[in-house]
Coordinates of C-alpha atoms and ligand atoms in Angstrom, one line a residue:
X151 CA 126.2 85.5 115.3
X152 CA 124.1 88.3 115.5
X153 CA 123.7 91.3 113.0
X154 CA 121.7 94.4 114.1
X155 CA 122.3 96.3 110.7
X156 CA 118.8 96.1 109.1
X157 CA 120.2 97.0 105.7
X158 CA 122.7 94.0 105.8
X159 CA 119.9 91.9 107.0
X160 CA 117.7 93.0 104.4
X161 CA 120.6 92.4 101.6
X162 CA 121.3 88.9 102.9
X163 CA 117.4 88.1 103.3
X164 CA 116.8 89.2 99.6
X165 CA 120.1 87.5 98.3
X166 CA 118.6 84.3 100.0
X167 CA 115.4 84.8 98.5
X168 CA 116.8 84.7 95.0
X169 CA 119.6 82.1 95.5
X170 CA 117.5 79.7 97.7
X171 CA 120.4 78.2 99.6
X172 CA 120.2 75.1 101.7
X173 CA 121.2 76.9 104.6
X174 CA 123.2 80.3 105.6
X175 CA 126.5 80.6 107.7
X176 CA 127.8 83.9 108.8
X177 CA 131.6 84.4 108.7
X178 CA 132.5 85.4 112.3
X179 CA 136.3 85.6 111.6
X180 CA 137.1 83.3 114.3
X181 CA 140.0 80.5 113.7
X182 CA 137.7 77.8 114.8
X183 CA 135.0 78.6 112.2
X184 CA 137.9 78.9 109.4
X185 CA 139.4 75.6 110.6
X186 CA 136.1 73.7 110.4
X187 CA 135.6 75.3 106.9
X188 CA 139.0 74.2 105.8
X189 CA 138.1 70.7 106.9
X190 CA 134.7 70.5 104.9
X191 CA 136.6 71.9 102.1
X192 CA 139.2 69.2 102.3
X193 CA 137.0 66.3 102.6
X194 CA 134.9 67.4 99.5
X195 CA 138.1 67.9 97.6
X196 CA 137.7 71.6 97.1
X197 CA 141.1 72.2 98.6
X198 CA 144.0 70.0 99.3
X199 CA 145.8 70.1 102.8
X200 CA 149.7 70.5 101.9
X201 CA 152.7 69.0 103.9
X202 CA 151.9 70.6 107.1
X203 CA 155.6 70.1 108.2
X204 CA 157.0 71.9 105.2
X205 CA 154.2 74.3 104.7
X206 CA 152.0 74.7 107.7
X207 CA 148.3 75.8 107.3
X208 CA 149.1 75.7 103.5
X209 CA 146.4 74.6 101.3
X210 CA 146.1 73.8 97.4
X211 CA 143.1 74.5 94.8
X212 CA 142.5 74.1 91.1
X213 CA 140.0 76.3 89.5
X214 CA 138.1 74.9 86.3
X215 CA 140.3 74.8 83.3
X216 CA 138.0 77.2 81.6
X217 CA 138.2 79.8 84.4
X218 CA 141.8 80.7 85.1
X219 CA 142.0 84.7 84.8
X220 CA 140.3 88.0 85.1
X221 CA 137.6 88.3 82.0
X222 CA 137.8 91.9 81.0
X223 CA 135.4 91.4 78.0
X224 CA 133.0 90.3 80.4
X225 CA 133.2 92.8 82.9
X226 CA 130.9 95.7 82.9
X227 CA 130.5 98.9 84.9
X228 CA 126.8 99.4 85.2
X229 CA 126.0 103.0 85.8
X230 CA 122.9 104.8 85.2
X231 CA 124.3 106.1 81.7
X232 CA 126.6 104.8 79.2
X233 CA 128.4 108.2 79.3
X234 CA 129.3 107.7 83.2
X235 CA 131.1 104.5 82.3
X236 CA 133.0 106.0 79.3
X237 CA 134.2 104.8 76.3
X238 CA 136.9 102.5 78.0
X239 CA 134.5 100.4 80.0
X240 CA 132.0 97.9 79.0
X241 CA 128.6 99.2 79.9
X242 CA 125.3 97.8 80.6
X243 CA 122.3 99.4 82.2
X244 CA 121.6 98.5 85.6
X245 CA 118.0 97.2 85.2
X246 CA 119.4 95.1 82.5
X247 CA 122.2 94.0 84.5
X248 CA 120.2 92.9 87.5
X249 CA 117.5 91.2 85.6
X250 CA 119.9 89.0 83.5
X251 CA 121.7 88.2 86.6
X252 CA 118.6 87.4 88.6
X253 CA 117.9 85.0 86.1
X254 CA 121.3 83.5 85.8
X255 CA 121.8 83.0 89.6
X256 CA 118.1 82.2 90.6
X257 CA 118.0 79.0 92.6
X258 CA 121.8 78.6 92.1
X259 CA 122.5 77.7 95.8
X260 CA 119.6 75.1 96.1
X261 CA 121.9 72.3 97.3
X262 CA 124.6 74.8 98.8
X263 CA 125.6 76.7 101.8
X264 CA 125.3 80.6 101.2
X265 CA 128.4 82.2 103.3
X266 CA 128.2 85.9 104.4
X267 CA 131.3 87.5 105.0
X268 CA 131.6 90.7 106.6
X269 CA 135.1 92.3 105.3
X270 CA 136.9 95.5 105.9
X271 CA 139.3 97.2 103.2
X272 CA 141.9 98.7 105.5
X273 CA 142.2 98.3 109.3
X274 CA 139.0 97.8 110.9
X275 CA 137.6 101.0 112.0
X276 CA 140.4 103.5 110.3
X277 CA 138.8 106.5 108.6
X278 CA 140.3 105.1 105.5
X279 CA 138.4 101.9 105.6
X280 CA 135.3 101.0 103.9
X281 CA 133.2 97.6 104.5
X282 CA 131.8 95.3 102.2
X283 CA 129.4 92.1 102.8
X284 CA 130.3 89.5 100.4
X285 CA 127.7 86.5 99.7
X286 CA 129.2 83.3 98.2
X287 CA 128.9 79.7 97.8
X288 CA 132.6 79.0 97.8
X289 CA 134.7 77.8 100.6
X290 CA 137.7 78.8 98.5
X291 CA 136.4 82.3 98.6
X292 CA 135.9 82.5 102.1
X293 CA 139.4 81.2 103.1
X294 CA 140.9 83.6 100.5
X295 CA 138.8 86.6 101.7
X296 CA 139.8 85.9 105.3
X297 CA 143.6 86.3 104.1
X298 CA 142.9 89.1 101.8
X299 CA 140.8 91.3 103.9
X300 CA 139.8 91.6 107.7
X301 CA 136.7 89.4 108.1
X302 CA 134.1 88.8 110.8
X303 CA 132.1 90.1 113.5
X304 CA 134.6 93.0 114.3
X305 CA 133.5 94.5 110.7
X306 CA 130.0 94.4 111.5
X307 CA 130.6 96.1 115.0
X308 CA 132.6 98.9 113.0
X309 CA 130.0 99.2 110.4
X310 CA 127.3 99.8 113.1
X311 CA 123.9 100.6 111.5
X312 CA 125.6 102.4 108.8
X313 CA 124.3 102.1 105.2
X314 CA 127.7 102.7 103.7
X315 CA 128.8 99.0 102.6
X316 CA 129.4 97.4 99.4
X317 CA 126.9 94.6 98.6
X318 CA 128.8 91.9 96.9
X319 CA 127.2 88.8 95.5
X320 CA 129.0 85.8 94.1
X321 CA 127.7 82.5 92.9
X322 CA 129.7 79.9 91.0
X323 CA 126.8 78.8 89.4
X324 CA 127.9 76.3 86.6
X325 CA 131.0 78.0 85.9
X326 CA 129.5 78.4 82.2
X327 CA 131.8 80.7 80.3
X328 CA 128.8 82.2 78.2
X329 CA 127.1 83.2 81.4
X330 CA 130.2 84.5 83.3
X331 CA 129.5 87.8 84.2
X332 CA 131.4 90.6 86.6
X333 CA 129.1 93.5 87.2
X334 CA 129.9 96.7 89.1
X335 CA 127.1 99.1 90.1
X336 CA 129.1 102.1 91.3
X337 CA 126.0 104.2 92.1
X338 CA 124.4 101.5 94.0
X339 CA 127.6 100.1 95.9
X340 CA 127.1 96.8 94.6
X341 CA 128.8 94.1 92.7
X342 CA 127.6 90.9 91.1
X343 CA 130.0 88.1 89.9
X344 CA 128.5 84.7 88.6
X345 CA 129.8 81.7 86.9
X346 CA 133.5 82.0 88.0
X347 CA 135.7 80.7 90.8
X348 CA 138.9 82.5 89.9
X349 CA 140.4 85.1 92.7
X350 CA 140.4 88.1 90.6
X351 CA 136.7 87.7 89.7
X352 CA 135.3 86.5 92.8
X353 CA 137.5 88.0 95.8
X354 CA 135.2 90.9 95.5
X355 CA 137.2 93.1 98.0
X356 CA 140.1 93.3 95.5
X357 CA 139.5 94.7 91.7
X358 CA 135.7 94.8 91.8
X359 CA 135.5 96.8 95.3
X360 CA 138.8 98.3 96.0
X361 CA 139.4 99.6 92.5
X362 CA 136.4 99.6 90.5
X363 CA 133.9 100.7 93.1
X364 CA 136.3 102.6 95.2
X365 CA 137.7 104.6 92.3
X366 CA 133.9 106.1 91.8
X367 CA 133.6 106.5 95.7
X368 CA 137.1 108.5 95.7
X369 CA 136.0 110.7 92.6
X370 CA 132.4 111.6 94.8
X371 CA 134.3 111.8 98.1
X372 CA 137.5 113.5 97.3
X373 CA 140.2 110.7 97.5
X374 CA 141.7 108.4 95.2
X375 CA 141.7 104.6 94.8
X376 CA 144.6 103.4 92.6
X377 CA 146.3 100.5 90.9
X378 CA 149.4 101.0 93.0
X379 CA 152.1 99.4 95.1
X380 CA 153.3 101.2 98.4
X381 CA 156.9 101.0 99.5
X382 CA 159.0 102.8 102.2
X383 CA 162.8 103.5 101.8
X384 CA 164.6 104.0 105.1
X385 CA 168.2 105.6 104.8
X386 CA 171.1 104.9 107.2
X387 CA 169.6 107.9 109.2
X388 CA 166.7 105.6 110.0
X389 CA 164.1 108.2 107.9
X390 CA 161.7 106.3 106.0
X391 CA 160.2 108.1 102.7
X392 CA 157.3 106.4 101.1
X393 CA 156.6 106.1 97.3
X394 CA 153.4 104.8 95.5
X395 CA 154.0 103.2 91.9
X396 CA 151.4 102.2 89.4
X397 CA 152.6 99.5 86.8
X398 CA 150.2 97.4 84.4
X399 CA 149.9 93.9 85.4
X400 CA 153.0 91.9 85.0
X401 CA 155.6 94.5 84.9
X402 CA 157.0 93.6 88.3
X403 CA 154.9 95.2 91.0
X404 CA 155.2 92.9 93.7
X405 CA 159.0 92.3 92.9
X406 CA 159.4 96.2 93.5
X407 CA 157.4 96.3 96.5
X408 CA 159.5 93.9 98.1
X409 CA 163.0 95.1 96.7
X410 CA 166.1 94.2 98.5
X411 CA 168.7 96.9 97.8
X412 CA 172.0 95.8 96.3
X413 CA 174.5 94.7 98.8
X414 CA 176.7 98.1 98.9
X415 CA 173.4 99.8 100.0
X416 CA 172.4 97.2 102.6
X417 CA 176.1 97.3 104.0
X418 CA 175.4 101.3 104.7
X419 CA 171.9 100.6 106.4
X420 CA 169.1 101.3 103.6
X421 CA 166.0 99.1 103.5
X422 CA 162.8 98.7 101.6
X423 CA 159.7 98.3 103.5
X424 CA 156.6 97.0 101.7
X425 CA 153.2 98.6 102.8
X426 CA 151.4 97.0 99.7
X427 CA 151.8 95.4 96.5
X428 CA 148.6 96.0 94.5
X429 CA 146.1 98.7 95.6
X430 CA 146.5 102.1 97.4
X431 CA 143.9 104.4 98.6
X432 CA 145.1 107.8 98.8
X433 CA 143.6 111.0 100.9
X434 CA 145.0 114.2 101.8
X435 CA 145.8 114.3 105.6
X436 CA 145.5 117.2 108.1
X437 CA 148.9 118.3 107.2
X438 CA 147.8 118.8 103.2
X439 CA 150.2 115.8 102.3
X440 CA 149.0 112.8 100.3
X441 CA 148.5 109.5 102.6
X442 CA 148.4 106.2 101.2
X443 CA 147.0 103.2 102.6
X444 CA 146.9 99.6 101.5
X445 CA 143.2 98.4 101.8
X446 CA 144.2 94.7 101.4
X447 CA 145.7 92.3 104.2
X448 CA 147.3 89.8 101.9
X449 CA 149.3 89.3 98.6
X450 CA 147.4 87.7 95.6
X451 CA 150.7 87.0 93.6
X452 CA 151.5 85.5 90.5
X453 CA 153.6 82.4 91.4
X454 CA 155.6 81.5 88.2
X455 CA 159.1 83.4 88.1
X456 CA 158.8 83.9 91.7
X457 CA 162.0 82.5 93.5
X458 CA 164.6 83.0 96.1
X459 CA 166.7 85.2 93.3
X460 CA 163.9 87.4 91.7
X461 CA 161.8 87.7 95.1
X462 CA 162.7 86.1 98.2
X463 CA 160.7 88.2 100.6
X464 CA 157.4 86.8 98.4
X465 CA 158.8 83.5 98.6
X466 CA 158.9 83.8 102.2
X467 CA 155.4 85.1 102.6
X468 CA 154.2 81.8 101.2
X469 CA 155.7 79.4 103.8
X470 CA 152.8 79.4 106.2
X471 CA 149.2 80.0 105.8
X472 CA 149.2 80.3 102.2
X473 CA 146.5 79.1 99.6
X474 CA 148.1 78.0 96.2
X475 CA 145.9 78.0 93.1
X476 CA 146.6 76.1 89.8
X477 CA 150.5 75.4 90.5
X478 CA 151.9 71.9 90.4
X479 CA 151.2 69.6 93.2
X480 CA 154.0 67.6 94.2
X481 CA 153.9 64.0 95.5
X482 CA 155.1 65.1 99.2
X483 CA 152.5 67.7 99.4
X484 CA 154.5 70.8 98.6
X485 CA 154.0 72.8 95.3
X486 CA 156.1 73.8 92.2
X487 CA 156.0 76.2 89.4
X488 CA 158.1 77.3 86.4
X489 CA 161.0 79.5 87.5
X490 CA 160.9 78.4 91.2
X491 CA 164.1 76.6 90.6
X492 CA 166.0 74.5 88.2
X493 CA 164.5 71.2 89.5
X494 CA 161.2 70.7 88.1
X495 CA 159.7 67.6 89.6
X496 CA 158.8 64.5 87.7
X497 CA 155.7 62.1 87.8
X498 CA 153.7 64.9 89.3
X499 CA 150.0 66.5 88.5
X500 CA 150.0 69.4 86.6
X501 CA 147.6 72.5 87.5
X502 CA 144.8 70.7 85.5
X503 CA 145.4 67.6 87.8
X504 CA 146.8 65.3 84.9
X505 CA 149.8 63.3 85.1
X506 CA 152.8 65.7 84.3
X507 CA 156.6 65.6 83.6
X508 CA 159.0 68.6 82.9
X509 CA 159.9 67.4 79.2
X510 CA 156.2 67.1 78.3
X511 CA 156.6 70.5 76.6
X512 CA 153.7 71.9 78.5
X513 CA 153.7 74.2 81.4
X514 CA 153.1 72.5 85.0
X515 CA 151.7 75.6 86.6
X516 CA 149.3 77.8 84.8
X517 CA 151.1 81.2 83.7
X518 CA 148.5 83.0 85.7
X519 CA 148.6 80.5 89.1
X520 CA 148.7 82.2 92.4
X521 CA 149.6 82.4 95.9
X522 CA 147.3 83.9 98.4
X523 CA 149.5 84.9 101.2
X524 CA 149.4 86.9 104.8
X525 CA 150.8 90.1 104.4
X526 CA 152.1 89.7 108.0
X527 CA 154.3 86.8 106.6
X528 CA 156.5 89.1 104.6
X529 CA 160.0 89.7 106.1
X530 CA 160.1 93.3 104.8
X531 CA 156.5 94.2 105.8
X532 CA 156.5 97.9 106.8
X533 CA 155.9 98.8 110.6
X534 CA 153.4 101.3 109.2
X535 CA 151.5 99.1 107.2
X536 CA 148.4 99.0 109.3
X537 CA 148.8 102.4 110.3
X538 CA 145.2 104.0 110.2
X539 CA 146.3 107.1 108.8
X540 CA 148.2 105.6 106.0
X541 CA 151.8 106.8 105.0
X542 CA 152.9 110.1 103.8
X543 CA 153.9 109.9 99.9
X544 CA 157.1 111.7 98.9
X545 CA 156.8 110.3 95.3
X546 CA 154.4 108.8 92.9
X547 CA 155.6 106.6 90.1
X548 CA 154.4 105.5 86.8
X549 CA 155.7 102.8 84.8
X550 CA 155.5 100.5 81.8
X551 CA 157.3 98.1 79.5
X552 CA 158.7 100.2 76.6
X553 CA 161.5 98.7 74.2
X554 CA 162.6 102.2 73.1
X555 CA 160.3 105.2 73.8
X556 CA 160.6 105.8 77.7
X557 CA 163.9 106.7 79.1
X558 CA 164.9 104.7 82.5
X559 CA 163.3 107.4 84.5
X560 CA 162.1 111.0 84.1
X561 CA 160.4 113.5 86.2
X562 CA 156.9 115.5 85.4
X563 CA 157.6 119.0 85.2
X564 CA 154.6 119.9 87.9
X565 CA 151.4 117.9 89.0
X566 CA 149.4 118.5 86.0
X567 CA 152.3 117.6 83.7
X568 CA 152.5 114.4 86.0
X569 CA 148.8 113.4 85.5
X570 CA 149.7 113.9 81.7
X571 CA 152.4 111.4 82.2
X572 CA 150.3 108.9 84.0
X573 CA 147.5 109.3 81.5
X574 CA 150.0 108.3 78.6
X575 CA 151.1 105.3 80.2
X576 CA 151.5 102.2 78.1
X577 CA 152.9 98.6 77.8
X578 CA 154.2 96.8 74.7
X579 CA 153.1 93.5 74.0
X580 CA 155.3 90.3 73.6
X581 CA 156.5 91.5 70.3
X582 CA 158.8 93.7 72.5
X583 CA 160.5 91.1 73.7
X584 CA 162.3 90.2 70.2
X585 CA 163.4 93.6 70.0
X586 CA 160.8 94.8 67.7
X587 CA 158.6 97.9 69.0
X588 CA 155.6 95.9 69.9
X589 CA 151.9 96.4 69.8
X590 CA 151.4 99.6 72.2
X591 CA 148.5 98.9 74.7
X592 CA 147.7 102.4 76.5
X593 CA 147.0 101.8 80.1
X594 CA 146.6 104.9 82.0
X595 CA 147.8 105.0 85.6
X596 CA 147.5 101.1 85.1
X597 CA 143.8 101.7 85.7
X598 CA 142.3 100.7 82.3
X599 CA 140.6 97.7 83.4
X600 CA 139.8 98.9 86.8
X601 CA 138.4 102.5 86.6
X602 CA 134.8 102.5 87.8
X603 CA 133.8 105.4 85.9
X604 CA 134.5 107.7 82.9
X605 CA 138.2 107.7 82.1
X606 CA 138.1 111.5 81.2
X607 CA 136.3 112.3 84.7
X608 CA 139.0 110.2 86.3
X609 CA 141.7 112.5 84.6
X610 CA 139.8 115.4 85.8
X611 CA 139.8 114.1 89.3
X612 CA 143.5 113.6 89.2
X613 CA 143.9 117.3 88.1
X614 CA 141.4 118.4 91.0
X615 CA 143.2 116.5 93.9
X616 CA 146.2 118.4 92.5
X617 CA 144.5 121.8 93.3
X618 CA 143.5 120.6 97.0
X619 CA 146.7 121.5 98.7
X620 CA 149.6 123.4 98.5
X621 CA 152.1 122.8 95.5
X622 CA 155.0 121.7 97.7
X623 CA 153.0 119.2 99.6
X624 CA 152.2 117.3 96.6
X625 CA 154.0 114.0 95.8
X626 CA 156.5 114.4 92.8
X627 CA 155.4 112.4 89.9
X628 CA 158.0 110.2 88.1
X629 CA 157.7 107.8 85.2
X630 CA 160.2 104.8 84.9
X631 CA 160.9 101.9 82.3
X632 CA 163.1 99.0 83.4
X633 CA 162.5 97.4 80.1
X634 CA 164.5 99.4 77.5
X635 CA 166.1 96.9 74.9
X636 CA 168.9 96.9 72.5
X637 CA 168.5 96.0 68.9
X638 CA 168.8 92.4 69.7
X639 CA 166.1 92.5 72.4
X640 CA 168.4 92.2 75.5
X641 CA 167.3 94.2 78.6
X642 CA 169.7 97.3 78.8
X643 CA 169.1 97.8 82.4
X644 CA 169.4 94.8 85.0
X645 CA 166.4 95.4 86.8
X646 CA 165.3 94.0 90.2
X647 CA 167.2 95.0 93.3
X648 CA 169.3 97.5 90.9
X649 CA 166.2 99.3 90.6
X650 CA 166.8 100.7 94.0
X651 CA 169.4 103.2 92.3
X652 CA 166.6 104.6 90.7
X653 CA 164.4 105.0 93.5
X654 CA 167.5 106.7 95.2
X655 CA 167.5 109.3 92.6
X656 CA 163.9 109.9 92.8
X657 CA 164.1 110.6 96.7
X658 CA 167.1 112.9 95.9
X659 CA 164.8 114.7 93.5
X660 CA 162.1 114.9 96.0
X661 CA 164.5 116.4 98.4
X662 CA 166.0 118.8 96.1
X663 CA 169.5 117.2 96.4
X664 CA 170.2 116.5 92.8
X665 CA 170.1 118.6 89.5
X666 CA 168.5 117.3 86.3
X667 CA 168.6 118.2 82.7
X668 CA 165.3 119.5 81.3
X669 CA 164.0 117.8 78.1
X670 CA 161.0 117.8 75.9
X671 CA 159.4 115.0 78.2
X672 CA 160.3 116.4 81.5
X673 CA 163.5 116.1 83.8
X674 CA 166.0 113.5 83.1
X675 CA 169.0 112.6 85.4
X676 CA 172.5 113.1 84.7
X677 CA 174.2 109.7 84.1
X678 CA 176.5 110.6 86.8
X679 CA 173.7 111.3 89.5
X680 CA 172.7 107.6 89.2
X681 CA 174.8 105.4 91.6
X682 CA 176.5 102.5 89.8
X683 CA 178.8 101.5 92.5
X684 CA 179.0 97.6 92.7
X685 CA 176.4 97.1 89.7
X686 CA 177.7 94.1 87.8
X687 CA 175.4 93.3 84.9
X688 CA 176.1 91.7 81.6
X689 CA 173.7 92.9 78.9
X690 CA 174.9 90.5 76.3
X691 CA 178.0 88.2 75.7
X692 CA 180.9 90.6 76.1
X693 CA 178.9 93.6 76.8
X694 CA 179.3 94.6 80.3
X695 CA 177.0 97.4 81.6
X696 CA 178.6 100.8 81.6
X697 CA 177.8 104.6 81.8
X698 CA 177.6 104.7 78.1
X699 CA 174.7 102.2 78.4
X700 CA 173.0 104.2 81.3
X701 CA 173.6 107.3 78.9
X702 CA 171.7 105.5 76.4
X703 CA 169.0 104.4 78.2
X704 CA 168.5 108.1 79.5
X705 CA 168.4 109.5 76.1
X706 CA 164.8 110.9 74.9
X707 CA 164.2 109.3 71.5
X708 CA 162.2 112.0 69.6
X709 CA 161.2 110.0 66.6
X710 CA 159.5 107.5 69.0
X711 CA 157.7 110.2 70.9
X712 CA 156.4 111.6 67.9
X713 CA 155.1 108.1 66.9
X714 CA 153.7 107.7 70.3
X715 CA 151.9 111.0 70.0
X716 CA 149.7 109.5 67.3
X717 CA 148.7 106.7 69.6
X718 CA 148.1 109.2 72.4
X719 CA 145.7 111.4 70.4
X720 CA 143.9 108.5 69.2
X721 CA 143.4 107.2 72.9
X722 CA 142.4 110.7 73.9
X723 CA 139.9 110.9 71.0
X724 CA 138.3 107.9 72.2
X725 CA 137.7 109.2 75.7
X726 CA 136.1 112.2 73.9
X727 CA 133.8 114.8 75.2
X728 CA 135.0 114.3 79.1
X729 CA 138.8 114.3 78.1
X730 CA 140.0 117.5 80.0
X731 CA 141.4 119.9 78.0
X732 CA 144.5 120.6 80.3
X733 CA 145.9 117.3 79.2
X734 CA 144.9 117.8 75.3
X735 CA 147.2 120.9 75.8
X736 CA 150.0 118.9 77.4
X737 CA 150.0 117.0 74.1
X738 CA 150.5 120.0 71.9
X739 CA 153.1 121.4 74.0
X740 CA 155.2 118.1 74.5
X741 CA 155.0 118.0 70.5
X742 CA 156.1 121.6 70.2
X743 CA 158.9 120.6 72.5
X744 CA 160.0 117.4 70.6
X745 CA 160.1 119.3 67.3
X746 CA 162.1 122.2 68.8
Ligands
LIG822 C1 146.3 91.5 89.6 C2 146.3 92.2 88.2 O1 145.9 90.5 89.6 O2 146.6 93.4 87.8 O3 146.8 92.2 90.4 O4 145.9 91.5 87.0
LIG823 MN1 147.0 94.4 90.1

């Protein structure tokens, strides 16, 4: 494969000079080349070929035991000044970061092949899309990138001789935790990742590029890169409305993206279409509306808890062409994880490769074990998911895990207030599960670990985006909370498919078809306006869900909110100087309304 882009060639040459690989292989995107790499990785044990009858074209991989998740403490934004990274990011001066990783990575590929992966985030050639070049010494990375992004020759063709590409450098080195670094250089369009082999740290197209670098690019170029799923709701008339939604990790984003509406709705002809499950790039279209595109081509989903009931669509995605990481490997060459079914296998190998039985008292699959599955496998993939112009958004939804504080759903008063609602997003840690009000972690727009610049500037960018178009073209902003608990810690709302009832209310609000009550925090539904037909949910023994329960989870609990305001102020204070004054004024205004 020939590359004529001199900047790409220069980046590859400089990388080779540093890494000293045995040889260099360019990924052309052909099935023949990928198949040869699978063969090679199977022969070295890097991946295991699974039962090709039951799981055609599926493979299995284990990461090192010390390398199973993203490492936020070792993730740095290396911008010119500390101020540009802001108080919520780790910062390292670029010169120091390059010198440090030069030393760590020098000669690290001496006995290895260096792979060069040209990849596109977004449909190749779309005006939304961006190109990256990832250099890596891992075939596992190559194979995952080939699922999660569009790779190969066609990407270089689309790039032409442009310099607008992200330079991504990954080397596994010794997988030494003390020398593990995930470095983003937003001002240089560059990423460096070393001493890890875990997806979130090494599939550089995902969090590193499509969120950290892209959020910075969006700020500079007038668009947005967000940690959001995108879904379409089709009504019985065949019209589809689109929603983008941001939730912190582990709040069921993939489940919501692939939701199946309750039976009664399906009978009438309602349907949910998945456009994306993790990342949305949002631009203002020619008509002034906000359009969202999923820059990825696959799903890097958490396996445990995924089953025929919780998410049959996700499960269906994994039946072909999928790579499983850190799950249980069964003797018949299939896989298992906690929550897949009620028949845990016996006498198998756990995620570490040790002999394992379900009564051992340990988990067979790592809680953060993953599947990497092609989006095209998804039974409900939207016919619009590869539309080069993205899909027009009716609503943006924020959400978190709050035991008491937030109601099931509320709508912001306007765009600016909606930005405020996103900025105060939070989730409670496990203490919430036992009914106590847990430890609150603020996670604005679910971007705390993924914003590539100063969070205060990021908020200002959101405010500015709202001024770039007419108010009636803007998506309406909502907040949901599927996780309200009673005093004994039972979930008061059924969640999963029944969340469709809330999406229906949201879209009715967008169309101006339903009234709402104005409260101190925003517009809350009248309980009668949320359709409960066919809802059958038992909250706890002898307690069936009814309209009174709905009313209770729609109430705004002023004391909890006043308590929350303290933590909001602390968080805003931490952001400091860059904090937009509009949002500071929103806190004051909300406090006044709560006290009134
Ligand atoms: C993810 C995350 O892996 O948000 O998507 O952590
Ligand atoms: Mn995510």
